[in-house]
Coordinates of C-alpha atoms in Angstrom, one line a residue:
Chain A
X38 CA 0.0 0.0 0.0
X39 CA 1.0 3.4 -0.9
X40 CA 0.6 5.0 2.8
X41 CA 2.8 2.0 4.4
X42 CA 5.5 1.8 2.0
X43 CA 6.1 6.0 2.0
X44 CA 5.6 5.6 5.7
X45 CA 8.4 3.1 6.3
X46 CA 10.6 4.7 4.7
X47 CA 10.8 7.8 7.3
X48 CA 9.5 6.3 10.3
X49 CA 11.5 6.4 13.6
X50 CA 10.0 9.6 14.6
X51 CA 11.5 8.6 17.9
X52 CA 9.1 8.4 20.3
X53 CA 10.6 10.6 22.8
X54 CA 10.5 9.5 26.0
X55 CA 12.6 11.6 28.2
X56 CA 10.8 13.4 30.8
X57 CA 12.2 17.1 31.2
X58 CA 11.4 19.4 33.8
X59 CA 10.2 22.9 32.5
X60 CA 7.8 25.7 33.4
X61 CA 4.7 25.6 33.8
X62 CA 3.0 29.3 33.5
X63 CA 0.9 30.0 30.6
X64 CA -0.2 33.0 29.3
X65 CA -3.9 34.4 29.7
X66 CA -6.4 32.5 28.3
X67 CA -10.0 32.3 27.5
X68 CA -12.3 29.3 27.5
X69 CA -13.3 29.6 23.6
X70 CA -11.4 27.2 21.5
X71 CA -8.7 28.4 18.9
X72 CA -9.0 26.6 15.4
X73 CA -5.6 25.7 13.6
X74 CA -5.3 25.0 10.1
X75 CA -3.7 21.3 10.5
X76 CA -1.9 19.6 7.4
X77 CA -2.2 15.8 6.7
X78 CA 0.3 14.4 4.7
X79 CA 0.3 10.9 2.8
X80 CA 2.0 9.1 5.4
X81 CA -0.7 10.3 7.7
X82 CA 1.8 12.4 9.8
X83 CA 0.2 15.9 10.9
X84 CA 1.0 19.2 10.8
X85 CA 0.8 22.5 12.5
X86 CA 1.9 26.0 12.7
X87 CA 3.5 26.8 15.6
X88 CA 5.5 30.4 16.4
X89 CA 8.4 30.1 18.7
X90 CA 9.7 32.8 20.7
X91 CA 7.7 35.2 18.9
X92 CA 9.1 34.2 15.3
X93 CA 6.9 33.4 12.0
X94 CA 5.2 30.1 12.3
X95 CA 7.0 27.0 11.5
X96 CA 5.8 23.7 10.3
X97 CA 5.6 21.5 13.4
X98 CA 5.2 17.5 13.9
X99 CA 1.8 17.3 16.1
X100 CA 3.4 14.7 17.9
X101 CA 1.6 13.1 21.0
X102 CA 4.4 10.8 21.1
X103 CA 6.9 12.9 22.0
X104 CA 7.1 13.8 25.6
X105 CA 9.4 16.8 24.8
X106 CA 9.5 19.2 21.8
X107 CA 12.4 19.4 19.6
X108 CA 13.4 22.7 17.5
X109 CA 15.6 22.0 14.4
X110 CA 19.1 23.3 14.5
X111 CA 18.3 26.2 12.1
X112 CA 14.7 27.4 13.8
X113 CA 16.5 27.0 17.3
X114 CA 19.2 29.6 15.4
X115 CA 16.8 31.9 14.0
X116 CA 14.6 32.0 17.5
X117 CA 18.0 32.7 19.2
X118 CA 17.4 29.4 21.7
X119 CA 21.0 28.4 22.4
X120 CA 21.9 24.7 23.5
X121 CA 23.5 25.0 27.3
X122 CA 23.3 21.4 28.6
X123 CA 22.8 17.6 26.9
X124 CA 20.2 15.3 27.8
X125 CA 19.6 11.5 27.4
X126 CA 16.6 10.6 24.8
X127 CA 15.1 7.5 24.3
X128 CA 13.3 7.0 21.0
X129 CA 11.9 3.9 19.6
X130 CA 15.5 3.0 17.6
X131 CA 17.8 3.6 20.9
X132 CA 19.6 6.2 23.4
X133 CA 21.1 9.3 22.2
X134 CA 22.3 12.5 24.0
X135 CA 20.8 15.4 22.6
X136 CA 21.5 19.3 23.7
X137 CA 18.5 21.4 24.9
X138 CA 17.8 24.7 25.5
X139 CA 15.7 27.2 26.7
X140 CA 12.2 28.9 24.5
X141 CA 10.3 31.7 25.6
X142 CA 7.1 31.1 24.2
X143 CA 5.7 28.5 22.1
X144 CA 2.5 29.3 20.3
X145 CA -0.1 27.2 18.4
X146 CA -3.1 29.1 17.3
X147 CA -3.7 31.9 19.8
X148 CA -2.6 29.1 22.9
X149 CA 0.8 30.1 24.4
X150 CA 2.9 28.4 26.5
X151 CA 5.8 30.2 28.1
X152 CA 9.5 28.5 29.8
X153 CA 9.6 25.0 28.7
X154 CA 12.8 22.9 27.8
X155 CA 13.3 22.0 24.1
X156 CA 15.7 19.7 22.1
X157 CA 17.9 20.7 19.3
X158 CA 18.4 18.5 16.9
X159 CA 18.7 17.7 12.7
X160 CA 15.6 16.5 12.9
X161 CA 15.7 14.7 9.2
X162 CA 18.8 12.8 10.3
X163 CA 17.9 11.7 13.9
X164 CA 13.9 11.4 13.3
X165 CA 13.6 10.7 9.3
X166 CA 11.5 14.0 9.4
X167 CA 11.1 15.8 6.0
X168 CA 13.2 18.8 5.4
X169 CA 10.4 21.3 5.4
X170 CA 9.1 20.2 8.9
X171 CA 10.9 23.2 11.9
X172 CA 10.3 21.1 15.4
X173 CA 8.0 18.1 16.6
X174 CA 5.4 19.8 19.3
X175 CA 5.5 17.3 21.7
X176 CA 3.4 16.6 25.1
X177 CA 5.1 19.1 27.0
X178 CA 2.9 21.8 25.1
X179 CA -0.5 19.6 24.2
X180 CA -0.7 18.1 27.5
X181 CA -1.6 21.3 28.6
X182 CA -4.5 21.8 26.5
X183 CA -7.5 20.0 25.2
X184 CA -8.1 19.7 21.6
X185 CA -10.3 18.0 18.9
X186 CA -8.3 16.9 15.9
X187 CA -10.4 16.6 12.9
X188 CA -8.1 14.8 10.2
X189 CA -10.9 14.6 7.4
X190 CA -11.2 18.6 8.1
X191 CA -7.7 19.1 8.2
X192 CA -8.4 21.0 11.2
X193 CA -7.4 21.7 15.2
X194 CA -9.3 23.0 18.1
X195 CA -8.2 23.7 21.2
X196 CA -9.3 25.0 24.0
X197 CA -8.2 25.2 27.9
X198 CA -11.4 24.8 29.6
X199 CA -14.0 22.0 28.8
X200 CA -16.8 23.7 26.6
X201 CA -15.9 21.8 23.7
X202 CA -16.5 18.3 24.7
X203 CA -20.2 19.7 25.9
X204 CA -20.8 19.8 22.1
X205 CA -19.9 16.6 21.2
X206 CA -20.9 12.6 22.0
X207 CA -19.5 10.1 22.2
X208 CA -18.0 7.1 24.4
X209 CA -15.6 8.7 26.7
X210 CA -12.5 6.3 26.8
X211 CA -10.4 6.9 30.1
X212 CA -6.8 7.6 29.2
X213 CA -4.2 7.4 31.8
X214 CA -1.0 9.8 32.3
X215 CA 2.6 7.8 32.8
X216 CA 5.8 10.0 32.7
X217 CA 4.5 12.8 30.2
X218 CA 2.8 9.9 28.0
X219 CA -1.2 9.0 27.0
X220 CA -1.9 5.9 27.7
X221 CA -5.1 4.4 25.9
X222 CA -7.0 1.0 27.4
X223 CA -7.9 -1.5 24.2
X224 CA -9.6 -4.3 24.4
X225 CA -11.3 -3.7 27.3
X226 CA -8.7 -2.5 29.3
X227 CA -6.1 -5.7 28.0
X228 CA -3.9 -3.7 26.4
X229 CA -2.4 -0.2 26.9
X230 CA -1.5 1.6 23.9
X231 CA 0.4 5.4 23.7
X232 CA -1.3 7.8 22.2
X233 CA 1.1 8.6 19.3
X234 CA 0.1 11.0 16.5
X235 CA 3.7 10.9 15.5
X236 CA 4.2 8.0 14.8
X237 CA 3.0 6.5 11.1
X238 CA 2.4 2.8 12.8
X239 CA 0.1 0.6 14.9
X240 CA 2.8 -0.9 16.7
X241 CA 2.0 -3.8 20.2
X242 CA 4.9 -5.6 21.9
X243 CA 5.0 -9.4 21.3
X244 CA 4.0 -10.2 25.2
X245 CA 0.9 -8.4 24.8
X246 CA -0.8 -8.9 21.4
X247 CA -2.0 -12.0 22.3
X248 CA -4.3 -10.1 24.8
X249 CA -6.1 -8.4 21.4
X250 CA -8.5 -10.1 18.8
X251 CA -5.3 -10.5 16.4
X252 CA -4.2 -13.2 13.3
X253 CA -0.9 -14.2 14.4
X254 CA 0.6 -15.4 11.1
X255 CA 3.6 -12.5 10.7
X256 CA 4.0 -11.9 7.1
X257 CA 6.8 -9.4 6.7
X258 CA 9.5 -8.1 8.6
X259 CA 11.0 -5.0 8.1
X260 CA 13.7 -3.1 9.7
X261 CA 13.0 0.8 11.1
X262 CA 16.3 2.5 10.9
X263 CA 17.2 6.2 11.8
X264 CA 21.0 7.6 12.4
X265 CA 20.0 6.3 16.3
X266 CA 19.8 3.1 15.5
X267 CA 17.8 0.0 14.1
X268 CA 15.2 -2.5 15.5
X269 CA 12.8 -5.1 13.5
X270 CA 8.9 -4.7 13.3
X271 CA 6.8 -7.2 11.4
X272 CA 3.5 -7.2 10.3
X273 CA 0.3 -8.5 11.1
X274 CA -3.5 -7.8 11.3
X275 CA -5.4 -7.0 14.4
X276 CA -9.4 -8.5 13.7
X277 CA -11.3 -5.9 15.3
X278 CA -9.7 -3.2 17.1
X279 CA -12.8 -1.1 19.5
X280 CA -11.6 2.3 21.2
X281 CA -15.3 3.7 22.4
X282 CA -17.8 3.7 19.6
X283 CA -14.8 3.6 17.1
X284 CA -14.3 -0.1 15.9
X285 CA -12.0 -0.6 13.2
X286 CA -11.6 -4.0 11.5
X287 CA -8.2 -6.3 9.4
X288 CA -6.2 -3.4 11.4
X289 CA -2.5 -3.5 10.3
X290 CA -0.1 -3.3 12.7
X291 CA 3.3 -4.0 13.6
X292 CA 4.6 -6.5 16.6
X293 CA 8.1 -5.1 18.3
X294 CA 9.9 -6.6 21.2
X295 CA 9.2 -4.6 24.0
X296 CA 11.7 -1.2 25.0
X297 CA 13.2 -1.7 28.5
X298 CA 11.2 0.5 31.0
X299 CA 8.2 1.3 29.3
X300 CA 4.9 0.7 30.8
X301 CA 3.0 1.2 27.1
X302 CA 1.9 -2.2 25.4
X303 CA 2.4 -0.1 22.2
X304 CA 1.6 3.0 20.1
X305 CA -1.6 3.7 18.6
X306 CA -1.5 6.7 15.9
X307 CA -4.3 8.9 14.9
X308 CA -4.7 7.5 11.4
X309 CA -7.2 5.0 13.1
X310 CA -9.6 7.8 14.0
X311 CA -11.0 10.2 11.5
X312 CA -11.4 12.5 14.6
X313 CA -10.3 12.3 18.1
X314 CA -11.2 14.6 20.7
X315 CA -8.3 14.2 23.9
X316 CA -9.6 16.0 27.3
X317 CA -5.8 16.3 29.1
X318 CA -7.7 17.9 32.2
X319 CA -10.1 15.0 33.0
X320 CA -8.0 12.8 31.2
X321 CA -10.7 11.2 28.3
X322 CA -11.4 10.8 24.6
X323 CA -13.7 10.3 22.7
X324 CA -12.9 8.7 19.1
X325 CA -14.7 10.0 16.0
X326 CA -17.5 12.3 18.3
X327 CA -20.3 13.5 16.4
X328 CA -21.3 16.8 16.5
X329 CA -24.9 17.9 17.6
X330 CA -26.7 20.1 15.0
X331 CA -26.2 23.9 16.4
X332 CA -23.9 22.8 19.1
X333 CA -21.3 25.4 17.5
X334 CA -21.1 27.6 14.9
X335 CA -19.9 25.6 12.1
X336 CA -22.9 22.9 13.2
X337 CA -25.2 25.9 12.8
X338 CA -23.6 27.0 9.4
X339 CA -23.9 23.7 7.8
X340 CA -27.4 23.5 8.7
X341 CA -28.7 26.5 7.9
X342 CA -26.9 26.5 4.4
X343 CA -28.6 23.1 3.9
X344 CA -32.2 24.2 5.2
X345 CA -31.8 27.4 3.1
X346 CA -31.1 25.4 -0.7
X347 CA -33.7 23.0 0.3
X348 CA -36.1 25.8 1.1
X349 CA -35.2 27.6 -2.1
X350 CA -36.0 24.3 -4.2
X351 CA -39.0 23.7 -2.4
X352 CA -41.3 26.9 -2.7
X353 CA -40.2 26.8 -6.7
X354 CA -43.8 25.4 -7.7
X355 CA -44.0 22.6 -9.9
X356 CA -43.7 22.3 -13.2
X357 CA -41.6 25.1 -13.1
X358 CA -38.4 23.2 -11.1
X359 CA -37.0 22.6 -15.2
X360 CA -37.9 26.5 -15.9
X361 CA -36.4 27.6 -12.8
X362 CA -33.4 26.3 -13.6
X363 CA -33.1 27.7 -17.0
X364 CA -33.5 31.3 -15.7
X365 CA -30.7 31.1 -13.4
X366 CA -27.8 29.6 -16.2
X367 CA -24.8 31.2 -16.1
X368 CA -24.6 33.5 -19.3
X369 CA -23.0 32.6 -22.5
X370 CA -19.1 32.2 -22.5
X371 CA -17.9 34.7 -25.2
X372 CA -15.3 32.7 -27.8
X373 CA -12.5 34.7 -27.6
X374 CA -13.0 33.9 -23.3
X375 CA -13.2 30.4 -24.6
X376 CA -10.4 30.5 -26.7
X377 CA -8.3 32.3 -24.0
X378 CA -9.0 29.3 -20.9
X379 CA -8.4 26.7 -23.6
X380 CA -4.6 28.2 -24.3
X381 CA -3.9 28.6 -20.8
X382 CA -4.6 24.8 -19.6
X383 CA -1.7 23.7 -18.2
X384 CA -0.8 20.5 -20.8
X385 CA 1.1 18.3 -17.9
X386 CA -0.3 15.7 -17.1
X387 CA -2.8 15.3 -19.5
X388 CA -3.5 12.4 -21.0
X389 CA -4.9 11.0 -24.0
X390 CA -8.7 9.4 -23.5
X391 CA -8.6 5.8 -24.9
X392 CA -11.3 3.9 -26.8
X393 CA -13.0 2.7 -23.6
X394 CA -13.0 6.2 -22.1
X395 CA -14.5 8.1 -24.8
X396 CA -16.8 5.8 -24.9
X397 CA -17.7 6.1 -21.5
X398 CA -17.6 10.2 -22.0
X399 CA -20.1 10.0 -24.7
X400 CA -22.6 9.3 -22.3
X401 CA -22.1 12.4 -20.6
X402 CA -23.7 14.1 -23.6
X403 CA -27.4 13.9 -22.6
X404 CA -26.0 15.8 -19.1
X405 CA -24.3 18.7 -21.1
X406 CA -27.3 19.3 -23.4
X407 CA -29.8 19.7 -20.4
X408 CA -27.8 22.2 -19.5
X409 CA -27.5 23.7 -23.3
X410 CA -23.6 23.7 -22.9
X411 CA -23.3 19.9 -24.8
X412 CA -21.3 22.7 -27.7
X413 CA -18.9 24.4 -25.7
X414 CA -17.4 21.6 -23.3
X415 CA -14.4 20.8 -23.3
X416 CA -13.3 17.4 -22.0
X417 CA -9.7 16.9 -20.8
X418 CA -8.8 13.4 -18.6
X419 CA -5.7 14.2 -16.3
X420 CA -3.1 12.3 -14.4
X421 CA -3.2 13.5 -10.8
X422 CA -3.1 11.0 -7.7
X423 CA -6.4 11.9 -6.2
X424 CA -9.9 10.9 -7.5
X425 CA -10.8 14.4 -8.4
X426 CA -13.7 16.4 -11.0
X427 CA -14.1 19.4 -11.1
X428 CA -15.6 22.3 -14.1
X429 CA -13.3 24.8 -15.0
X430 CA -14.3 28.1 -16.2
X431 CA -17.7 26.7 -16.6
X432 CA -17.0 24.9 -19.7
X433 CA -13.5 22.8 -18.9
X434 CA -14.4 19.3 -17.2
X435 CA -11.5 18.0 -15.8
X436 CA -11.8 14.2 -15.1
X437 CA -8.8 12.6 -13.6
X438 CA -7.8 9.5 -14.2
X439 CA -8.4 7.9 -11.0
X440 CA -11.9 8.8 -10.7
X441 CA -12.7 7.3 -14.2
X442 CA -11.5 4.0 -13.0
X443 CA -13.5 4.2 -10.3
X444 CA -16.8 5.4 -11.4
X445 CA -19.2 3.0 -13.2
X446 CA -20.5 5.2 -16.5
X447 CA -23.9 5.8 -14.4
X448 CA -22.1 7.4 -11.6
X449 CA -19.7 9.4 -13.4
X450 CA -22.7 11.1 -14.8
X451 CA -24.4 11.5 -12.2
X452 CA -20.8 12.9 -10.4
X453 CA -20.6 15.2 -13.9
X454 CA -24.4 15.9 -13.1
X455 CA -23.4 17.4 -9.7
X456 CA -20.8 19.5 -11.1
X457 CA -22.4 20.8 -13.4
X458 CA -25.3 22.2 -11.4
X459 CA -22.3 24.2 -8.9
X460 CA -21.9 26.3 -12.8
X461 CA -25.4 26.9 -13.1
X462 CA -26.4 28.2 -9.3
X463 CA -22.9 30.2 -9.2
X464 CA -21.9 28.0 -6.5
X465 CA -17.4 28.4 -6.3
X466 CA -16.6 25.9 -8.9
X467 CA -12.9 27.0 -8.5
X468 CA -10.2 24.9 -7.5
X469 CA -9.6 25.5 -3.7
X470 CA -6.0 25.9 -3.7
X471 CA -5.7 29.2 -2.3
X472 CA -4.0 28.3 0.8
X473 CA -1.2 26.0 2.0
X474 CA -3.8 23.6 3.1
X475 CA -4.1 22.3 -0.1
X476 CA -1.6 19.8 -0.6
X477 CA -3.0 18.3 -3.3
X478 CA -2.2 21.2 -5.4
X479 CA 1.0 20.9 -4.9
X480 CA 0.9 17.3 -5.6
X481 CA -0.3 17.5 -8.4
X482 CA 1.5 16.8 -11.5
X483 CA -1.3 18.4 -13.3
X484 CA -0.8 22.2 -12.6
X485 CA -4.5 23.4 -11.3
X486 CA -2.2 26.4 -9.8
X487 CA -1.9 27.5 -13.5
X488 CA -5.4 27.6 -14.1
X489 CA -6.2 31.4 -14.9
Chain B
X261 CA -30.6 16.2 -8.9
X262 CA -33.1 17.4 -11.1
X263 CA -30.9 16.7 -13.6
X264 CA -30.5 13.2 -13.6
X265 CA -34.7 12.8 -12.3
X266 CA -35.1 14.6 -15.5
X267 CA -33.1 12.5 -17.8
X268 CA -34.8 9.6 -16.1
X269 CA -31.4 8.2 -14.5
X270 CA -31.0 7.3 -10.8
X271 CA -30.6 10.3 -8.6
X272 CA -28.7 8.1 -5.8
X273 CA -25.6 6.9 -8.1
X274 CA -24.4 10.5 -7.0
X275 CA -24.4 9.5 -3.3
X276 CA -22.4 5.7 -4.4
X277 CA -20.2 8.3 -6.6
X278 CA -19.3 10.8 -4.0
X279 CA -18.7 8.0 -1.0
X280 CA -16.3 5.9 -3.9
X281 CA -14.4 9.1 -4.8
X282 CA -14.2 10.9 -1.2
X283 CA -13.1 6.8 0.6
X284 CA -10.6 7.3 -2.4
X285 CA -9.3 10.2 -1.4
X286 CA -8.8 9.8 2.5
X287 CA -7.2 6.2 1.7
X288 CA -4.3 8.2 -0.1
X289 CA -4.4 11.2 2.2
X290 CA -5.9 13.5 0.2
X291 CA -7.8 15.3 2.7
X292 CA -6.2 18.2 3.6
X293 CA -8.9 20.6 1.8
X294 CA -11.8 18.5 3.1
X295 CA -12.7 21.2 5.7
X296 CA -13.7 23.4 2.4
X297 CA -16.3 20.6 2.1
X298 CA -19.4 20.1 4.1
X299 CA -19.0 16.5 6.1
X300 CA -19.8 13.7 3.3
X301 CA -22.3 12.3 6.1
X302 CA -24.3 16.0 6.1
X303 CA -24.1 15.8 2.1
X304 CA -25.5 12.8 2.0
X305 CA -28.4 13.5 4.0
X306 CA -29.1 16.7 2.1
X307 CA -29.0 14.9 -1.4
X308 CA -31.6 12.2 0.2
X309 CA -33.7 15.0 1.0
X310 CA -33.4 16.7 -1.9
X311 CA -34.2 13.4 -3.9
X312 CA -37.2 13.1 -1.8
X313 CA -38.7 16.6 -2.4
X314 CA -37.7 17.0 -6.3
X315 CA -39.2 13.6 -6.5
X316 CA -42.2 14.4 -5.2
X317 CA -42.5 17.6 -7.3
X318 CA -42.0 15.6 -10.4
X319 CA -44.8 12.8 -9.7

């Protein structure tokens, strides 16, 4: 699988387990929580901006693994934290002594924490860490806080008092506190996994997997290596794996011989929730909480957007739902606007349409004509690694690849349908790609960033 | 929607269409502009309602 094979290839995050004393003060705060923009890459590792000492925001590691934070050499230059002593770390490869100094203030959305006790360190050498990532935020900042980390939204609350967890449901799943780390009870309180957002695996230790619902037969063996050092993992498949109401079935996951000291029976890494929400003050979570309609603003948004559209549709009196439509098309696209969108398509990436696929796009004709634009559109099939579709300009429908393989020819017009209708009730048919938060974009070999 | 009722094909392929390419997506990682999206779950129940009302406008 794509996620696993990327992932092993820079794991050893180093699951950090040194405990470090360090300040505790915090700066004001008020109860409301403070969304973060929160970037998922394809090995499921998350990111988030965090300003140190005052400085632009970094990339940081969102790291629940990590009992201490860890600046990279060149932030920990620019934020003028200097290295006075050397610590022991253990991470999951080994030991290693690592110097640590001193940061003012750490900040992560409008949350501060002031004093604590960092590590310098190259962190794509030591932790396999790509070379755009500044530090790994570790528990000695989020313990402090609660939050609700919404991977499907690519977004972070978090908040210092408890209001959010008044808007959601959900099982809460006690979690215990052991030497700066989260510990999680699975399998009804068999097993004790670490909460570890850092780390890309579902790893247990040999002595207690046979306390969870797992196959045994080990398939693979690999070997994670970082400049610390090397230890083997190897594959297998947990059957059912419950945390609350989250159950999560042919779980793959890693067995490792267990580290010397550690009280964990493992590490358990967000990619198994969509959503977690981690209360460090009562010490709870709940996995994958719903949200009650108009428990919070963006409940009450979604809602009333919804009620409105269906409203609108619903007074239109019948037969006029056809007519209605008709008098709110988008007006004609002049040629020489036509002309102009078609010469500026990016021609990376796209591909040739086979036999089979323009067979398959011929049936999209009946959905162009009911919309009296079957003349002016304009086809192209592109190599990008998501399933995406999307109408550009009005007129440009940009099928990729993937999504034609996965669509039957009923659903890709029905999907083409969909998109269609965002052109004719002015809905934002643009490409979201506005903001760093799209890493597709950037992914893709198609250029949508060159779309005019 | 009234698209497809119209044309006389099935209104709900759109729902099998947008859970195939959105499970897709998050198996790869590609989710880091979902929050520009309303949650596939809230979609899916406005599309049934929908269905159900243009439906019922049409018989």
């Amino acid at each position: 699988m794509r996620q696993g094979s990327v992932a092993l290839k820079v794991t050893v995050i180093g699951y950090i387990m040194m405990t470090m004393s360090g300040a505790t003060d915090r700066e004001a705060s008020s109860a409301a929580s403070s969304g973060v923009r929160l970037m998922v890459r394809e090995n499921g590792r998350l990111l988030v901006p965090v300003a140190v000492n005052g400085k632009k925001e970094s990339r940081f590691l969102f790291d629940t693994g990590a009992t201490t934070s860890v600046l990279s050499e060149k932030l920990a230059a620019k934020a003028g934290v200097t290295p006075k002593s050397m610590k022991r770390v253990s991470t999951f490869a080994g030991a290693v002594s690592l110097p640590v100094g001193q940061v003012d203030t750490v900040r992560i959305g409008d949350r501060s924490v002031i004093g604590i006790e960092v590590i310098v360190a190259d962190l794509a050498r030591l932790f396999n860490l790509d070379s755009d990532i500044d530090g790994i935020l570790g528990q000695d900042v989020l313990s402090r806080f609660n939050y609700l980390l919404d991977r499907r939204k690519g977004k972070l609350e978090i908040e210092e008092g408890g209001n959010l967890s008044s808007s959601l449901s959900g099982n809460r799943v006690a979690c215990e506190k052991r030497g700066g780390k989260t510990l999680v009870s699975v399998a009804g309180g068999q097993v004790n996994l670490m909460l570890d957002s850092g780390n890309p695996y579902l790893v247990v230790y040999d002595d207690a997997v046979s306390r969870l619902h797992a196959t045994a037969n080990v398939k693979d063996e690999k070997e994670v290596r970082s400049s610390i050092g090397s230890r083997k993992i190897r594959a297998f498949r947990i059957d059912s794996l419950q945390i609350g109401d989250s159950i999560k079935r042919n779980v793959e996951a890693y067995l490792a011989t267990r580290s010397p000291g550690g009280s964990e029976d493992g590490f358990l890494p967000l990619f198994v929730f969509d959503s977690i929400y981690v209360n460090n003050l009562e010490n709870f979570l709940i996995a994958n909480p719903k949200r009650a309609w108009g428990g919070e603003k963006e409940g009450r948004l979604e809602e009333s957007v919804g009620k409105k559209v269906y409203r609108e549709f619903a007074e239109i009196e019948n037969p006029s739902l056809d007519h209605y439509l008709r008098t709110i098309r988008p007006s004609e696209i002049s040629a020489d606007l036509r002309k102009q969108v078609i010469a500026n398509l990016p021609r990376e990436g796209e591909l040739k349409p086979s036999a089979e696929d323009k067979a398959r796009l011929s049936q999209l004709q009946p959905i162009f004509s009911y919309h009296d634009r079957a003349p002016i559109i304009e086809i192209r099939v592109i190599d990008v690694p998501q399933a995406f579709l999307g109408l550009h300009a009005s007129f440009v429908l940009l099928i990729a690849r993937n999504t034609m393989n996965l669509l039957t020819a009923e659903e890709l017009q029905a999907a083409v349908a969909h998109e269609m209708g965002h052109s004719i009730l002015g809905m934002s048919t643009r490409l979201r790609c506005e903001t760093d938060g799209s890493v597709n974009c950037r992914s893709l070999s198609f250029n949508v960033m060159r779309l005019p | 929607m009234i698209t497809l009722i119209d044309l006389g094909l099935d209104p709900s392929l759109l729902i099998a269409s947008l859970k195939k390419l959105t499970r897709f997506n998050q198996r790869i990682g590609a989710t880091a502009n979902a929050h520009a999206y309303v949650p596939i779950k809230d979609r899916m129940r406005f599309i049934e309602a929908m269905i159900a009302m243009v439906k019922g406008k049409m018989e």
